[in-house]
């Protein structure tokens, strides 16, 4: 079980799911502020602005905005080497199209990063994690519009300049390939019935990839030591059967994922994906200059989320599950929310990415969303979570030691409980740290250590050597 010296053990959150304070400190409204609460059986609604009478769980999150010092002290107690969070774009540019940033927003992240650095915790910062200033949606149609590239570049340059001596590790867009699955979350776009939806999604993806490449170029010139990554959902995907047509279905499913890493790591669209666009008659605004930008703005590493795995079939209709599309795997168990549990698939995913790109990899999300119950002794004994994480770390070790994969670090998702992205419920918990809050937002918001807190502390202390627990 060898992990290299300096392996980045840590945890991950996103601003919109934990900060709260949605209208404090000059922050503008973001798309995440317009998502109502949902559940496993009820989709969250993306309302037009904030509608009176609706409940928006992200408005208060877990009040990380005011309690970050306490949370970071707990991360330090666990031994975190890094902490992944995002900057809320609308704290920096409240409407998105201002020329000057909001100083109070910038100051908040100065304080946050200083607090991390005080404990020797490296911030790993996502520029855009599932929120876009709502002003850009209303005025420009969000990522339907090429102008977004300019707004994003201004935002990225502003924060790169400001934090160039505090933050080394960056990610541009969270789960950039999610635009093909639930486009309103990463892009703020509301798809219309009477339009070519696939075309809109690929177009938005293209603008985001150009914006990302421009940010990478700007970042490298501001500080050549920056490590700027892309971030995608990369679950393992299997052919449902060994029928040749199912293998083709698998290949086609993978092509749509690789599109994003091909463009962001290698700097170009493959001939195969161009043929696909042609075949589907997609009219995409991709200019010669864009192609130049993509070539020059390649990322330094691949960050990816891994929760579950899926199947591809030429005949079975996929119901979609977890945070991705694809069918169920009859050999695997699933979480209470139907997310398949597949640790071995993580080894496959690591190998697939490393074989194809040979750039460092960073698992920036992984974990089990589960309902936690407080035990009689007042503690949460989350052995199910320890078991899930342990099995995934074992597979990481195999990928590193037996397969030669270059893995930089590991930041399990929701290291402190937070608002679920897909359902808006806090009861879908991932944390090592429990937050006293129910699905209606009631509770003291007090933090407490779960049993997994002590287990993860041991994992980090032994640099991944000792994963066993009583
Ligand atoms: C990823 C997102 C995260 C996060 C996670 C867990 O897709 O990047 O923001 O929330 O999934 O999903 P959920 O919160 O729906 O359980």
Coordinates of C-alpha atoms and ligand atoms in Angstrom, one line a residue:
X1 CA 0.0 0.0 0.0
X2 CA 2.5 2.7 -1.0
X3 CA 1.4 6.3 -1.7
X4 CA 4.1 8.7 -2.7
X5 CA 5.5 11.3 -0.4
X6 CA 3.4 14.4 -0.6
X7 CA 0.3 12.6 -1.8
X8 CA -2.5 15.0 -1.5
X9 CA -4.9 13.5 1.0
X10 CA -7.8 15.8 1.7
X11 CA -11.5 16.4 1.1
X12 CA -13.8 18.3 -1.3
X13 CA -16.7 20.7 -1.2
X14 CA -18.2 23.3 -3.5
X15 CA -19.1 26.9 -2.6
X16 CA -22.8 26.7 -3.6
X17 CA -23.4 23.5 -1.5
X18 CA -21.8 24.7 1.7
X19 CA -21.2 28.4 2.0
X20 CA -24.8 29.7 2.3
X21 CA -24.8 33.5 2.8
X22 CA -26.2 33.7 -0.7
X23 CA -26.9 37.4 -0.5
X24 CA -24.2 38.5 1.9
X25 CA -21.0 40.4 1.2
X26 CA -22.2 41.8 -2.1
X27 CA -22.7 38.4 -3.6
X28 CA -25.0 38.3 -6.6
X29 CA -27.6 35.6 -7.3
X30 CA -26.3 32.4 -9.0
X31 CA -28.0 29.6 -10.8
X32 CA -27.5 27.4 -7.7
X33 CA -29.5 29.9 -5.7
X34 CA -32.5 29.2 -8.0
X35 CA -32.7 25.4 -7.3
X36 CA -35.5 24.3 -5.1
X37 CA -35.3 21.3 -2.8
X38 CA -36.0 17.9 -4.2
X39 CA -35.7 14.2 -3.2
X40 CA -35.0 10.9 -4.8
X41 CA -38.5 10.9 -6.4
X42 CA -38.9 14.6 -6.9
X43 CA -36.6 16.6 -9.2
X44 CA -35.3 20.0 -8.1
X45 CA -36.9 22.8 -10.0
X46 CA -34.7 25.5 -11.5
X47 CA -36.9 28.6 -11.0
X48 CA -36.6 31.9 -12.8
X49 CA -34.9 33.9 -10.0
X50 CA -35.9 33.4 -6.4
X51 CA -39.7 32.7 -6.1
X52 CA -41.4 33.6 -2.8
X53 CA -42.7 30.7 -0.9
X54 CA -40.2 28.2 -2.3
X55 CA -37.4 26.6 -0.2
X56 CA -33.9 26.9 -1.6
X57 CA -31.5 24.8 0.5
X58 CA -28.4 26.3 -1.0
X59 CA -29.3 29.8 0.3
X60 CA -28.0 28.8 3.8
X61 CA -26.0 25.7 2.9
X62 CA -24.2 24.7 6.1
X63 CA -23.2 28.3 6.7
X64 CA -19.6 27.5 5.9
X65 CA -19.2 31.3 5.0
X66 CA -19.3 32.0 8.7
X67 CA -18.0 28.8 10.1
X68 CA -15.1 28.0 7.8
X69 CA -12.5 28.5 10.6
X70 CA -14.0 25.7 12.7
X71 CA -14.3 23.4 9.7
X72 CA -10.8 24.0 8.6
X73 CA -9.5 23.3 12.1
X74 CA -11.3 20.0 12.0
X75 CA -9.8 19.2 8.6
X76 CA -6.4 20.0 10.0
X77 CA -7.1 17.7 12.9
X78 CA -7.8 14.9 10.4
X79 CA -4.4 15.7 8.9
X80 CA -5.6 17.1 5.5
X81 CA -2.8 18.0 3.1
X82 CA -5.2 19.7 0.8
X83 CA -8.8 21.0 0.7
X84 CA -10.8 21.3 -2.5
X85 CA -13.4 24.0 -2.7
X86 CA -14.7 26.4 -5.3
X87 CA -15.0 30.1 -5.7
X88 CA -18.5 31.4 -6.1
X89 CA -18.2 33.4 -9.3
X90 CA -21.1 35.7 -8.2
X91 CA -19.2 36.7 -5.0
X92 CA -16.5 38.1 -7.3
X93 CA -18.6 39.4 -10.1
X94 CA -22.2 39.7 -8.8
X95 CA -23.9 40.0 -12.1
X96 CA -21.0 38.4 -14.1
X97 CA -20.5 41.3 -16.6
X98 CA -19.0 44.0 -14.3
X99 CA -15.6 45.3 -15.2
X100 CA -14.5 45.6 -11.6
X101 CA -14.6 42.8 -9.0
X102 CA -16.4 42.9 -5.6
X103 CA -13.6 43.5 -3.1
X104 CA -15.6 41.9 -0.2
X105 CA -15.9 38.7 -2.1
X106 CA -12.2 38.6 -2.9
X107 CA -11.4 39.3 0.7
X108 CA -13.5 36.3 1.9
X109 CA -11.4 33.9 -0.2
X110 CA -8.2 35.6 1.0
X111 CA -9.3 34.8 4.5
X112 CA -10.3 31.3 3.6
X113 CA -7.1 30.4 1.9
X114 CA -5.0 32.0 4.6
X115 CA -6.8 29.8 7.1
X116 CA -5.9 26.7 5.1
X117 CA -2.3 27.7 4.7
X118 CA -2.0 28.4 8.4
X119 CA -2.3 24.6 8.9
X120 CA -0.2 23.7 5.8
X121 CA -3.3 22.7 3.9
X122 CA -3.0 23.4 0.1
X123 CA -6.2 24.8 -1.4
X124 CA -7.4 23.1 -4.6
X125 CA -9.7 25.5 -6.2
X126 CA -12.4 25.0 -8.8
X127 CA -13.3 28.1 -10.8
X128 CA -16.8 27.0 -11.7
X129 CA -18.6 24.4 -9.7
X130 CA -22.2 24.2 -10.8
X131 CA -23.0 27.9 -10.5
X132 CA -23.1 30.8 -12.9
X133 CA -24.0 34.4 -12.1
X134 CA -27.8 34.5 -12.7
X135 CA -27.3 38.0 -14.3
X136 CA -25.5 36.2 -17.2
X137 CA -28.4 33.9 -17.7
X138 CA -30.9 36.7 -17.9
X139 CA -28.9 39.1 -20.0
X140 CA -26.9 36.8 -22.3
X141 CA -28.5 33.4 -22.2
X142 CA -25.5 32.0 -20.3
X143 CA -23.4 29.5 -22.1
X144 CA -25.5 29.7 -25.3
X145 CA -23.6 32.9 -25.9
X146 CA -19.9 33.2 -27.0
X147 CA -19.6 36.3 -24.9
X148 CA -19.4 34.1 -21.8
X149 CA -15.9 33.2 -22.7
X150 CA -14.8 36.8 -22.2
X151 CA -16.7 37.1 -18.8
X152 CA -15.2 33.8 -17.6
X153 CA -11.7 34.9 -18.7
X154 CA -12.0 38.1 -16.8
X155 CA -13.1 36.3 -13.7
X156 CA -10.4 33.6 -13.9
X157 CA -7.7 36.2 -14.5
X158 CA -8.9 38.3 -11.5
X159 CA -8.7 35.4 -9.1
X160 CA -5.5 34.0 -10.5
X161 CA -3.8 37.4 -10.0
X162 CA -5.3 37.8 -6.5
X163 CA -4.4 34.4 -5.2
X164 CA -1.3 33.7 -7.2
X165 CA 0.8 33.3 -4.1
X166 CA -1.7 31.3 -2.1
X167 CA -3.2 28.8 -4.5
X168 CA -1.2 26.5 -6.7
X169 CA -3.8 23.8 -7.7
X170 CA -6.7 24.9 -9.9
X171 CA -9.6 23.1 -11.7
X172 CA -11.5 25.0 -14.4
X173 CA -15.0 23.6 -14.8
X174 CA -16.5 21.0 -12.4
X175 CA -17.6 17.8 -14.2
X176 CA -17.5 19.5 -17.6
X177 CA -19.0 16.5 -19.3
X178 CA -22.2 16.8 -17.2
X179 CA -23.5 19.3 -19.8
X180 CA -24.6 16.2 -21.7
X181 CA -26.6 14.8 -18.8
X182 CA -28.2 17.7 -16.8
X183 CA -27.2 20.8 -18.7
X184 CA -29.0 23.4 -16.5
X185 CA -26.7 22.7 -13.6
X186 CA -23.3 23.3 -15.2
X187 CA -24.4 25.9 -17.7
X188 CA -27.6 27.6 -16.4
X189 CA -29.2 26.9 -19.8
X190 CA -32.9 26.0 -19.9
X191 CA -33.4 23.7 -22.9
X192 CA -36.5 24.4 -25.1
X193 CA -38.7 21.7 -26.5
X194 CA -38.5 23.1 -30.1
X195 CA -34.7 23.3 -30.4
X196 CA -32.0 20.9 -31.2
X197 CA -31.0 20.1 -27.6
X198 CA -27.9 18.1 -28.5
X199 CA -26.6 21.0 -30.6
X200 CA -27.2 23.5 -27.7
X201 CA -25.3 21.2 -25.3
X202 CA -22.3 20.6 -27.5
X203 CA -22.1 24.3 -28.3
X204 CA -22.2 25.2 -24.6
X205 CA -19.5 22.6 -24.0
X206 CA -17.4 24.1 -26.7
X207 CA -17.6 27.6 -25.3
X208 CA -16.7 26.3 -21.9
X209 CA -13.7 24.4 -23.2
X210 CA -12.5 27.5 -25.1
X211 CA -13.0 29.6 -21.9
X212 CA -11.1 26.9 -19.9
X213 CA -8.2 26.9 -22.4
X214 CA -8.0 30.7 -22.2
X215 CA -8.0 30.5 -18.4
X216 CA -5.2 27.9 -18.6
X217 CA -3.1 30.2 -20.8
X218 CA -3.7 33.2 -18.6
X219 CA -3.0 31.2 -15.4
X220 CA 0.3 29.8 -16.7
X221 CA 1.5 33.3 -17.6
X222 CA 0.5 34.7 -14.2
X223 CA 2.3 32.0 -12.3
X224 CA 4.2 29.3 -14.3
X225 CA 4.1 27.1 -11.2
X226 CA 0.3 26.8 -11.3
X227 CA -1.1 23.3 -11.9
X228 CA -4.4 23.8 -13.7
X229 CA -6.5 20.7 -14.3
X230 CA -9.7 19.8 -16.1
X231 CA -12.4 18.0 -14.2
X232 CA -14.8 15.4 -15.5
X233 CA -17.2 12.7 -14.3
X234 CA -15.4 9.5 -15.1
X235 CA -17.3 6.4 -13.8
X236 CA -16.3 3.0 -15.1
X237 CA -18.6 1.8 -17.9
X238 CA -19.0 -1.8 -19.0
X239 CA -20.7 -3.4 -22.0
X240 CA -23.8 -5.1 -20.6
X241 CA -23.0 -8.3 -22.5
X242 CA -20.2 -9.6 -24.7
X243 CA -22.3 -9.2 -27.8
X244 CA -20.4 -7.2 -30.4
X245 CA -23.1 -4.6 -30.6
X246 CA -22.9 -3.9 -26.9
X247 CA -19.2 -3.4 -27.3
X248 CA -19.9 -0.8 -29.9
X249 CA -22.4 0.8 -27.6
X250 CA -19.7 0.9 -24.9
X251 CA -17.2 2.5 -27.4
X252 CA -19.8 5.1 -28.3
X253 CA -20.6 5.9 -24.7
X254 CA -16.8 6.3 -24.0
X255 CA -16.3 8.5 -27.0
X256 CA -18.7 11.1 -25.6
X257 CA -16.7 11.2 -22.3
X258 CA -13.3 11.2 -24.0
X259 CA -14.4 14.1 -26.1
X260 CA -13.9 16.4 -23.1
X261 CA -10.5 15.0 -22.0
X262 CA -9.3 14.8 -25.6
X263 CA -10.0 18.5 -26.1
X264 CA -8.7 19.6 -22.8
X265 CA -5.6 17.4 -22.4
X266 CA -4.6 16.9 -26.1
X267 CA -6.0 20.2 -27.4
X268 CA -8.2 19.0 -30.3
X269 CA -11.4 17.2 -31.3
X270 CA -10.8 13.7 -32.7
X271 CA -11.7 12.9 -36.2
X272 CA -14.3 10.4 -34.8
X273 CA -16.2 13.0 -32.8
X274 CA -16.1 15.4 -35.7
X275 CA -17.7 12.7 -37.8
X276 CA -20.3 12.3 -35.2
X277 CA -21.2 16.0 -35.2
X278 CA -21.4 15.8 -39.0
X279 CA -23.6 12.7 -39.0
X280 CA -26.0 14.3 -36.5
X281 CA -26.1 17.4 -38.6
X282 CA -25.0 19.6 -35.6
X283 CA -24.1 23.1 -36.7
X284 CA -21.5 24.2 -34.2
X285 CA -19.8 27.5 -33.9
X286 CA -16.1 26.3 -33.8
X287 CA -13.7 28.8 -35.3
X288 CA -10.1 28.4 -36.5
X289 CA -9.1 30.8 -33.6
X290 CA -10.9 28.5 -31.2
X291 CA -8.9 25.6 -32.4
X292 CA -5.7 27.5 -31.9
X293 CA -6.8 28.4 -28.3
X294 CA -7.6 24.8 -27.5
X295 CA -4.2 23.7 -28.7
X296 CA -2.4 26.3 -26.6
X297 CA -4.5 25.9 -23.4
X298 CA -4.0 22.2 -22.5
X299 CA -4.3 21.3 -18.8
X300 CA -1.6 20.0 -16.5
X301 CA -3.6 17.2 -15.0
X302 CA -7.0 15.4 -15.0
X303 CA -9.2 15.8 -12.0
X304 CA -12.2 13.5 -12.0
X305 CA -15.1 12.3 -9.8
X306 CA -15.7 8.7 -9.3
X307 CA -18.8 7.4 -7.4
X308 CA -20.2 4.5 -9.4
X309 CA -20.2 2.5 -12.6
X310 CA -22.6 1.9 -15.4
X311 CA -23.4 -0.4 -18.3
X312 CA -23.8 0.3 -22.0
X313 CA -26.2 -1.7 -24.2
X314 CA -27.2 -1.5 -27.8
X315 CA -30.7 -2.7 -27.0
X316 CA -31.7 -2.1 -23.4
X317 CA -32.9 1.4 -22.7
X318 CA -30.8 3.1 -20.0
X319 CA -32.8 4.5 -17.1
X320 CA -29.8 6.6 -16.0
X321 CA -28.5 6.4 -12.4
X322 CA -26.1 8.0 -10.1
X323 CA -24.7 11.2 -11.6
X324 CA -24.3 9.7 -15.0
X325 CA -26.1 7.9 -17.8
X326 CA -26.0 4.2 -18.4
X327 CA -27.8 1.1 -17.2
X328 CA -27.6 -1.0 -14.0
X329 CA -25.1 -3.7 -13.4
X330 CA -26.7 -6.9 -12.1
X331 CA -23.4 -7.9 -10.3
X332 CA -23.3 -4.8 -8.1
X333 CA -25.1 -3.4 -5.1
X334 CA -26.2 0.2 -5.0
X335 CA -26.5 3.0 -2.3
X336 CA -29.9 4.1 -0.9
X337 CA -30.0 6.6 -3.8
X338 CA -29.4 3.9 -6.4
X339 CA -25.7 4.8 -7.0
X340 CA -23.9 1.6 -7.9
X341 CA -21.0 0.7 -5.6
X342 CA -17.9 -0.5 -7.5
X343 CA -14.5 0.0 -6.1
X344 CA -12.8 -2.2 -8.7
X345 CA -14.2 0.1 -11.4
X346 CA -12.0 2.9 -9.9
X347 CA -8.9 0.9 -10.8
X348 CA -10.2 0.5 -14.3
X349 CA -11.1 4.2 -14.6
X350 CA -7.6 5.2 -13.4
X351 CA -6.0 2.9 -15.9
X352 CA -8.1 4.0 -18.8
X353 CA -7.3 7.7 -18.2
X354 CA -3.6 7.1 -17.6
X355 CA -3.2 4.8 -20.6
X356 CA -4.8 7.3 -22.9
X357 CA -3.2 10.5 -21.6
X358 CA -0.1 9.9 -19.5
X359 CA -0.8 13.0 -17.4
X360 CA -1.1 13.0 -13.6
X361 CA -4.6 12.1 -12.3
X362 CA -6.3 13.5 -9.2
X363 CA -9.5 11.9 -7.7
X364 CA -11.2 15.0 -6.6
X365 CA -14.5 13.4 -5.7
X366 CA -15.5 10.0 -4.4
X367 CA -17.8 8.9 -1.6
X368 CA -21.0 7.3 -0.3
X369 CA -24.1 9.4 0.2
X370 CA -25.9 7.8 3.1
X371 CA -28.4 8.4 5.9
X372 CA -26.5 8.7 9.2
X373 CA -28.1 7.9 12.5
X374 CA -26.8 9.2 15.8
X375 CA -25.9 6.2 18.1
X376 CA -26.8 6.0 21.8
X377 CA -23.3 7.2 22.7
X378 CA -24.0 10.4 20.7
X379 CA -21.7 9.4 17.8
X380 CA -22.3 8.3 14.3
X381 CA -20.8 4.9 13.6
X382 CA -20.5 5.1 9.9
X383 CA -18.9 1.7 9.1
X384 CA -20.6 1.6 5.7
X385 CA -18.8 4.8 4.7
X386 CA -15.4 3.5 6.1
X387 CA -16.0 0.3 4.1
X388 CA -16.8 2.1 0.9
X389 CA -13.8 4.5 1.1
X390 CA -11.4 1.7 2.3
X391 CA -12.2 -0.4 -0.8
X392 CA -11.7 2.5 -3.1
X393 CA -8.4 3.4 -1.6
X394 CA -7.2 -0.2 -1.9
X395 CA -7.9 0.0 -5.6
X396 CA -6.1 3.3 -5.9
X397 CA -3.0 1.6 -4.3
X398 CA -3.2 -1.2 -6.8
X399 CA -3.4 1.2 -9.7
X400 CA -0.4 3.1 -8.4
X401 CA 1.8 0.1 -7.4
X402 CA 0.9 -2.5 -9.9
X403 CA -0.3 -0.5 -12.9
X404 CA 2.1 2.4 -12.6
X405 CA -0.6 5.1 -12.6
X406 CA 0.5 8.6 -11.5
X407 CA -2.0 9.7 -8.9
X408 CA -1.5 13.0 -7.3
X409 CA -4.2 13.0 -4.6
X410 CA -7.5 12.0 -3.2
X411 CA -10.3 14.3 -1.9
X412 CA -13.4 12.4 -0.9
X413 CA -16.6 14.4 -1.5
X414 CA -18.4 16.4 1.1
X415 CA -15.8 15.9 3.8
X416 CA -18.2 17.9 5.9
X417 CA -21.9 17.2 5.4
X418 CA -23.5 19.6 2.8
X419 CA -26.4 20.1 0.5
X420 CA -26.8 17.3 -2.1
X421 CA -26.4 18.5 -5.6
X422 CA -28.9 16.1 -7.2
X423 CA -31.6 16.2 -4.6
X424 CA -30.9 19.3 -2.5
X425 CA -31.3 17.1 0.6
X426 CA -28.7 17.3 3.4
X427 CA -29.8 13.9 4.6
X428 CA -27.7 12.4 1.8
X429 CA -24.6 12.8 3.8
X430 CA -20.9 12.1 2.8
X431 CA -19.0 13.7 5.6
X432 CA -16.5 12.7 8.2
X433 CA -18.0 15.7 10.0
X434 CA -21.7 15.7 10.9
X435 CA -23.7 18.9 10.6
X436 CA -26.8 19.2 12.8
X437 CA -29.3 20.3 10.1
X438 CA -32.4 18.6 8.7
X439 CA -33.9 18.7 5.1
X440 CA -35.9 21.8 6.0
X441 CA -32.9 23.7 7.2
X442 CA -33.7 23.3 10.9
X443 CA -30.9 22.6 13.4
X444 CA -28.1 24.2 15.3
X445 CA -25.6 23.6 12.4
X446 CA -23.2 22.4 15.1
X447 CA -20.4 20.1 13.8
X448 CA -19.3 16.8 15.3
X449 CA -16.9 14.0 14.4
X450 CA -18.2 10.8 13.0
X451 CA -16.3 7.5 13.5
X452 CA -15.0 7.8 9.9
X453 CA -13.3 11.0 11.1
X454 CA -10.9 9.0 13.2
X455 CA -10.4 6.3 10.6
X456 CA -9.5 8.9 7.9
X457 CA -7.1 10.6 10.3
X458 CA -5.3 7.2 10.7
X459 CA -5.3 6.7 6.9
X460 CA -3.6 10.1 6.4
X461 CA -1.2 9.7 9.4
X462 CA 0.1 6.4 7.9
X463 CA 0.0 7.8 4.3
X464 CA -2.5 5.1 3.3
X465 CA -0.6 2.2 4.8
X466 CA -3.1 1.4 7.5
X467 CA -6.7 1.2 6.2
X468 CA -8.0 -1.3 8.8
X469 CA -10.5 -0.3 11.4
X470 CA -11.8 -2.2 14.4
Ligands
LIG1 C1 -21.0 15.5 -8.2 C2 -20.9 17.0 -8.0 C3 -20.9 17.4 -6.6 C4 -21.7 16.5 -5.6 C5 -21.6 15.0 -6.0 C6 -22.5 14.2 -5.2 O1 -21.6 15.1 -9.4 O2 -19.7 17.5 -8.6 O3 -21.3 18.7 -6.6 O4 -22.8 17.0 -5.1 O5 -21.8 14.8 -7.3 O6 -23.8 14.2 -5.7 P1 -25.0 14.4 -4.8 O7 -24.8 15.7 -4.0 O8 -26.2 14.6 -5.7 O9 -25.1 13.2 -3.9

